[in-house]
PDB file of C-alpha atoms and ligand atoms in Angstrom:
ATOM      1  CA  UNK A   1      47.889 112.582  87.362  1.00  0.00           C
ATOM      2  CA  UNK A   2      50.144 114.526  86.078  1.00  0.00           C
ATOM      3  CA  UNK A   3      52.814 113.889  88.825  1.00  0.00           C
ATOM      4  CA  UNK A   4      52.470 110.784  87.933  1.00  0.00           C
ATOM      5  CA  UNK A   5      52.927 111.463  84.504  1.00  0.00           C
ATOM      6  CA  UNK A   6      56.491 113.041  84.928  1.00  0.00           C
ATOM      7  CA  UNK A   7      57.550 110.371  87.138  1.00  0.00           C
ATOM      8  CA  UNK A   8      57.194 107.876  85.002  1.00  0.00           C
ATOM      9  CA  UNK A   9      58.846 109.817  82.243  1.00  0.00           C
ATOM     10  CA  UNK A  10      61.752 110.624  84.888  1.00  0.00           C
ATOM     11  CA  UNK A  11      61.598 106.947  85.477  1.00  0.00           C
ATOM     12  CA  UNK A  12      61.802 106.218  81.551  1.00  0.00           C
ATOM     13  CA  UNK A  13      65.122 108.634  81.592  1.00  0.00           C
ATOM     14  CA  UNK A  14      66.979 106.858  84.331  1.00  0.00           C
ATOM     15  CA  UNK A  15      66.489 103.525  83.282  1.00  0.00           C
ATOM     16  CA  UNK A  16      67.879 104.714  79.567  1.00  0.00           C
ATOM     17  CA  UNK A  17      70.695 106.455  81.272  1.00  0.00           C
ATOM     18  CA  UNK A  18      71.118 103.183  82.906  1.00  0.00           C
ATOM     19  CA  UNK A  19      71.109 101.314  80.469  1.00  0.00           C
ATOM     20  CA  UNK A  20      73.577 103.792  77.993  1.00  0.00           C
ATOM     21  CA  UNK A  21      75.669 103.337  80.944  1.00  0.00           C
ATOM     22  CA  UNK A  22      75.644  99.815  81.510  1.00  0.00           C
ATOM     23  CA  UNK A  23      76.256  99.524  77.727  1.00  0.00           C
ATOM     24  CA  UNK A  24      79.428 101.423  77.622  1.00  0.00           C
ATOM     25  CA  UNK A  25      81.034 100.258  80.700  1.00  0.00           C
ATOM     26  CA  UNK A  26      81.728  96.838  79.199  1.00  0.00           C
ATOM     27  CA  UNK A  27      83.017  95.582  82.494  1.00  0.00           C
ATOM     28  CA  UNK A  28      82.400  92.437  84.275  1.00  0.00           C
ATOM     29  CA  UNK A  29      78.881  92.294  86.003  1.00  0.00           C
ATOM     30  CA  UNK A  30      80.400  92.793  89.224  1.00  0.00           C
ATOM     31  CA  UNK A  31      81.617  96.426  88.250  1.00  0.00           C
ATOM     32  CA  UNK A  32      78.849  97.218  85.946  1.00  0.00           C
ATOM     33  CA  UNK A  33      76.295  98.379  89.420  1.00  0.00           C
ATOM     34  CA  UNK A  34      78.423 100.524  91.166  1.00  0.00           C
ATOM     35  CA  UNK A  35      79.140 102.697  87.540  1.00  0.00           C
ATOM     36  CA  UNK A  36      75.412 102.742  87.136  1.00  0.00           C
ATOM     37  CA  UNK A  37      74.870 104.239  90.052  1.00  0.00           C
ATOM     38  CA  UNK A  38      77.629 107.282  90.081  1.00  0.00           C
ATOM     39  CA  UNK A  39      75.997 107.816  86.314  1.00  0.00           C
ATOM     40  CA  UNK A  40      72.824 108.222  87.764  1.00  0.00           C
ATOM     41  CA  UNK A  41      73.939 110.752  90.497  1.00  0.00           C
ATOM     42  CA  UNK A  42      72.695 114.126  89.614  1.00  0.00           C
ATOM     43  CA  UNK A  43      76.142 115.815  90.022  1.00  0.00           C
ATOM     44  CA  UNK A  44      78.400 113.032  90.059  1.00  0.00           C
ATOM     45  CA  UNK A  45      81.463 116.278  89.788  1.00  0.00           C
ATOM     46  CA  UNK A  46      81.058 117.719  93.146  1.00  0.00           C
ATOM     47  CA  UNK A  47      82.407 115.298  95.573  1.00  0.00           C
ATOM     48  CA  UNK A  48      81.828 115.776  99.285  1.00  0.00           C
ATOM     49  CA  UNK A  49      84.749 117.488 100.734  1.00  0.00           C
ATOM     50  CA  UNK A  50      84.525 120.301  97.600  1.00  0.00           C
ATOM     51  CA  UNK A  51      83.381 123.616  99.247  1.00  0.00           C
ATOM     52  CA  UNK A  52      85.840 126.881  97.910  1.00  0.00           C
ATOM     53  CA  UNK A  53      88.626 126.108  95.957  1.00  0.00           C
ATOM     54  CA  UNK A  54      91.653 125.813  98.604  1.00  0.00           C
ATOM     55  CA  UNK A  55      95.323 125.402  98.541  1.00  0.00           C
ATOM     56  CA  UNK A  56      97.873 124.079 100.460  1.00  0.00           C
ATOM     57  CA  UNK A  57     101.682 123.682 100.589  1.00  0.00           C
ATOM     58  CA  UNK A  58     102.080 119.693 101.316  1.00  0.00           C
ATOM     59  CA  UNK A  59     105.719 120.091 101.380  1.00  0.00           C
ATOM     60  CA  UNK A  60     107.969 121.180 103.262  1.00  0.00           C
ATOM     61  CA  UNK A  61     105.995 121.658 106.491  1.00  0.00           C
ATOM     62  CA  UNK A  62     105.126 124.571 108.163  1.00  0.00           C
ATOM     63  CA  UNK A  63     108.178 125.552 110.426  1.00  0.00           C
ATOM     64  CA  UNK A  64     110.088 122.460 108.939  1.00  0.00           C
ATOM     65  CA  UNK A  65     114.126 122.313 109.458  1.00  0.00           C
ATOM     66  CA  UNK A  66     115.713 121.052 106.282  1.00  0.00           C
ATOM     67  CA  UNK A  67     119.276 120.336 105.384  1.00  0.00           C
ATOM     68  CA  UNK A  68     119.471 120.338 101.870  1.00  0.00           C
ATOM     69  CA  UNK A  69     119.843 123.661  99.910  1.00  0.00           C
ATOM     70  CA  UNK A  70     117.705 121.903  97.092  1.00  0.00           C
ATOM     71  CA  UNK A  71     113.826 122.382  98.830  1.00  0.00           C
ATOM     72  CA  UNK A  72     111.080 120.063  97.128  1.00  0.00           C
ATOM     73  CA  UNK A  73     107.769 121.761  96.890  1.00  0.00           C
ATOM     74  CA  UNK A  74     104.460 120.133  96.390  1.00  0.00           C
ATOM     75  CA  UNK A  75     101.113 121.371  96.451  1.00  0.00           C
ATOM     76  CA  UNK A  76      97.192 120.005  96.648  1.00  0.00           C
ATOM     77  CA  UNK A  77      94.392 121.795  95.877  1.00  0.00           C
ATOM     78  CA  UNK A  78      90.310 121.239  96.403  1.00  0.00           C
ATOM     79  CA  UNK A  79      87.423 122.655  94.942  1.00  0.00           C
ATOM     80  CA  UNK A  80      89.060 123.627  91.609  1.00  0.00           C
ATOM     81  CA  UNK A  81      91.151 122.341  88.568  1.00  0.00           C
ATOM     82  CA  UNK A  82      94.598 122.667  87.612  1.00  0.00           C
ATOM     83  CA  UNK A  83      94.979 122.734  84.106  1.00  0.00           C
ATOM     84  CA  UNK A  84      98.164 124.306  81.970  1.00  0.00           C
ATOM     85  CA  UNK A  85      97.632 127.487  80.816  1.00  0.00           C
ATOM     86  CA  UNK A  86      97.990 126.235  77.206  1.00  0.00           C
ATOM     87  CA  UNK A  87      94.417 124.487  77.520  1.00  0.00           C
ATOM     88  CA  UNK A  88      92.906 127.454  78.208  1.00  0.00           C
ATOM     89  CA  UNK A  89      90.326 126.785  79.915  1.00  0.00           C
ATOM     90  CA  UNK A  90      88.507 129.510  81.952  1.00  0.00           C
ATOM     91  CA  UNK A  91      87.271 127.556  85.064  1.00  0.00           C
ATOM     92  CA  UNK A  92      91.106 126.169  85.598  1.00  0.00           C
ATOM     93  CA  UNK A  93      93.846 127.654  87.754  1.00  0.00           C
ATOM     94  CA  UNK A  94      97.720 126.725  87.482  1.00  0.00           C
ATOM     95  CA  UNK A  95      99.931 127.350  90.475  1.00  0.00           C
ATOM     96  CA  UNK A  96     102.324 130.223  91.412  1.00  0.00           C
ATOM     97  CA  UNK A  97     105.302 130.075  94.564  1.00  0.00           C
ATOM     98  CA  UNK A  98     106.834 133.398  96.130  1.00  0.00           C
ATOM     99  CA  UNK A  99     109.695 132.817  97.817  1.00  0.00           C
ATOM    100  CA  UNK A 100     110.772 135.362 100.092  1.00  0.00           C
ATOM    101  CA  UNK A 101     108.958 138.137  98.839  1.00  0.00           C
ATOM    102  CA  UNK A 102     105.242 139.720  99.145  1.00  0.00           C
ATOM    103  CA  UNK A 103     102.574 138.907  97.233  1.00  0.00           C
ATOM    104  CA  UNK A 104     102.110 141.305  94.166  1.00  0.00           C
ATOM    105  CA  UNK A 105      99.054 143.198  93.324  1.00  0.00           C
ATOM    106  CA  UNK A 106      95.897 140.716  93.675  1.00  0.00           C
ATOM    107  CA  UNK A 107      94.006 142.621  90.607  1.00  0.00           C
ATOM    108  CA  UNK A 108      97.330 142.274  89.039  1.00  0.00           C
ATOM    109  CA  UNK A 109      98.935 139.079  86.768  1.00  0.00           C
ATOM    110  CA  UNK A 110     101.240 137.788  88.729  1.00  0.00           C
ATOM    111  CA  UNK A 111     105.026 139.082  87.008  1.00  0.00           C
ATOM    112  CA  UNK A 112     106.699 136.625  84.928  1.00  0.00           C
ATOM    113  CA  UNK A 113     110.138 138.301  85.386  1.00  0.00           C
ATOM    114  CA  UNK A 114     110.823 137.705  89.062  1.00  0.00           C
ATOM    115  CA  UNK A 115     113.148 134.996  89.558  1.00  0.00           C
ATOM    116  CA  UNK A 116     111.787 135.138  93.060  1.00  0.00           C
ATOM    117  CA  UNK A 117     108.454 133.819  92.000  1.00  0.00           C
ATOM    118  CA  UNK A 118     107.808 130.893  89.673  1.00  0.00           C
ATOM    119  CA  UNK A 119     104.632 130.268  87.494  1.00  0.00           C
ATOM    120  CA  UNK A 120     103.832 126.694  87.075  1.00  0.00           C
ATOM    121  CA  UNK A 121     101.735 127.796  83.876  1.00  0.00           C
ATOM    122  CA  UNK A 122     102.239 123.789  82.513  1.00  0.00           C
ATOM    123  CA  UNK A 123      99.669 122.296  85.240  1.00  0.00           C
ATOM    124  CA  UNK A 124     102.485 120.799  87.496  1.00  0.00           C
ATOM    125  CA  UNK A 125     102.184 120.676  91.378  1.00  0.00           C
ATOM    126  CA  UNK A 126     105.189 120.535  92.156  1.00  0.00           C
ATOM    127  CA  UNK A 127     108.592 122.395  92.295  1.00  0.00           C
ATOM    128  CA  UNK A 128     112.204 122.312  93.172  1.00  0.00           C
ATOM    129  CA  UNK A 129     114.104 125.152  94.768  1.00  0.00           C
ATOM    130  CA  UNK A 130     117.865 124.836  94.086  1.00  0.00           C
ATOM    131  CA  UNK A 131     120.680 126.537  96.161  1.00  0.00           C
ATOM    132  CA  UNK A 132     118.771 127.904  98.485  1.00  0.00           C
ATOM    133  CA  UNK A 133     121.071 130.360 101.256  1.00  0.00           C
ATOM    134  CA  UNK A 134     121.300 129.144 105.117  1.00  0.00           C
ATOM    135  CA  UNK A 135     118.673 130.768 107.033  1.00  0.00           C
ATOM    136  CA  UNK A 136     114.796 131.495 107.459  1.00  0.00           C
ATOM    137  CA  UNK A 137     112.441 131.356 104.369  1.00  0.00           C
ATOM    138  CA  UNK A 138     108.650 131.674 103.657  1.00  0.00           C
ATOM    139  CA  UNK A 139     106.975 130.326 101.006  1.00  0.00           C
ATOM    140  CA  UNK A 140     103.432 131.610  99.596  1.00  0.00           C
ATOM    141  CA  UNK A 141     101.208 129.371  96.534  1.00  0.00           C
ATOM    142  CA  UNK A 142      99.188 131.354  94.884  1.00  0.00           C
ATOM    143  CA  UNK A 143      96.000 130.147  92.608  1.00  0.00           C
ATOM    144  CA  UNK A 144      95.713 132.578  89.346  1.00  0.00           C
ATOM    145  CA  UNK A 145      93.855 132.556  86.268  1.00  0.00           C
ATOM    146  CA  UNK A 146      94.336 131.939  82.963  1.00  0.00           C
ATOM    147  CA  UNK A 147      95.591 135.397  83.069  1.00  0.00           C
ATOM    148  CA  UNK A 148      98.157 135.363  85.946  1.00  0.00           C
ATOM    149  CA  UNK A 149      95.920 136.778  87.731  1.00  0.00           C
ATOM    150  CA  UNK A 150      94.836 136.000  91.734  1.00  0.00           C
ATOM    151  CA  UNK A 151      91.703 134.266  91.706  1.00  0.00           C
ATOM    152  CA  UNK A 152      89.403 136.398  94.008  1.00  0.00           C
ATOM    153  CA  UNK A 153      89.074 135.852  96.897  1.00  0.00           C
ATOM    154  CA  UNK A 154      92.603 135.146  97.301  1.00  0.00           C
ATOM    155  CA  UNK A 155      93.608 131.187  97.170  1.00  0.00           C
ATOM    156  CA  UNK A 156      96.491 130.923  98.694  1.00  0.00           C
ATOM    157  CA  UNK A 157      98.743 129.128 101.744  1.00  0.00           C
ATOM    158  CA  UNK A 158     102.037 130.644 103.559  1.00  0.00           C
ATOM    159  CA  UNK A 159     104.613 128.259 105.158  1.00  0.00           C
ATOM    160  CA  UNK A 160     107.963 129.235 106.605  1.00  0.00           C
ATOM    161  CA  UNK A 161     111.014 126.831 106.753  1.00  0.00           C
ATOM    162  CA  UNK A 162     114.321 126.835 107.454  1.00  0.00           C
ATOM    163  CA  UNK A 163     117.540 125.802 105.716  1.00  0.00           C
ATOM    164  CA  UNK A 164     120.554 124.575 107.927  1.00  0.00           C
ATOM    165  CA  UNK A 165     120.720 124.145 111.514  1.00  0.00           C
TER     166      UNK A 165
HETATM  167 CU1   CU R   1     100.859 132.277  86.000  1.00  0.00          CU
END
């Protein structure tokens, strides 16, 4: 009986849920059931493909040839939030780009004063390289904290690209 009891009070809780749900949609009837349904998902935040946060360098390509001194970066993450720093929120991370140089200290904040490496503390996901010299470059994102520093394990993706023939 008392099974019975809890699922009808679990039943009682999804159909309010439902119905605060249906209630503040306010869309037409034909949107209202598929909203219902994500509400009433028990963790409607952890989508499929989520497993540990991951990043990767979109652009350029791994071993791309470019011609233009001026390289376009853009980067997509998974399994974690990019926020700006200024939000501070604790489960965000905000991207970071070495160019042609090592990765610092991972238990270290990552140093603002390197013109070789470029904190994208405001949230963006993207980044523009300008004049960069003929030749062979390699490229490493880095995920850090609200601190600078390398989330751990280590989130991070490596490309190298070249500019000119
Ligand atoms: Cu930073």
């Amino acid at each position: 009986m008392k099974s019975n009891t809890l699922s009808g009070r679990l039943t009682a809780v999804a159909g309010l849920s439902l119905a605060i749900a249906l209630t503040s949609c306010g869309g037409q009837a034909s949107d209202e059931a598929p909203s219902a349904e994500t509400a009433a998902t028990p963790s409607p935040a952890a989508a499929p493909d989520e497993g540990p946060p991951a990043v990767t360098i979109d652009s350029p390509a791994d071993g791309a040839v470019l011609e233009s001194a001026n390289v376009d970066v853009t980067l997509s993450v998974r399994g974690i939030e990019i926020a700006p720093v200024a939000e501070g929120r604790m489960e965000t991370a905000h991207h970071h780009l070495f160019l042609d140089v090592e990765v610092t200290s991972l238990d270290q904040p990552v140093p603002q004063d390197n013109p070789q490496i470029v904190h994208m503390g405001d949230g963006r996901s993207s980044h523009t390289f300008e004049g960069l010299g003929p030749g062979p470059h390699r490229l490493i994102a880095v995920l850090a904290d609200l601190g600078h520093v390398p989330l751990s394990p280590l989130v991070s993706d490596t490309i190298d690209f070249r500019v000119g023939g």
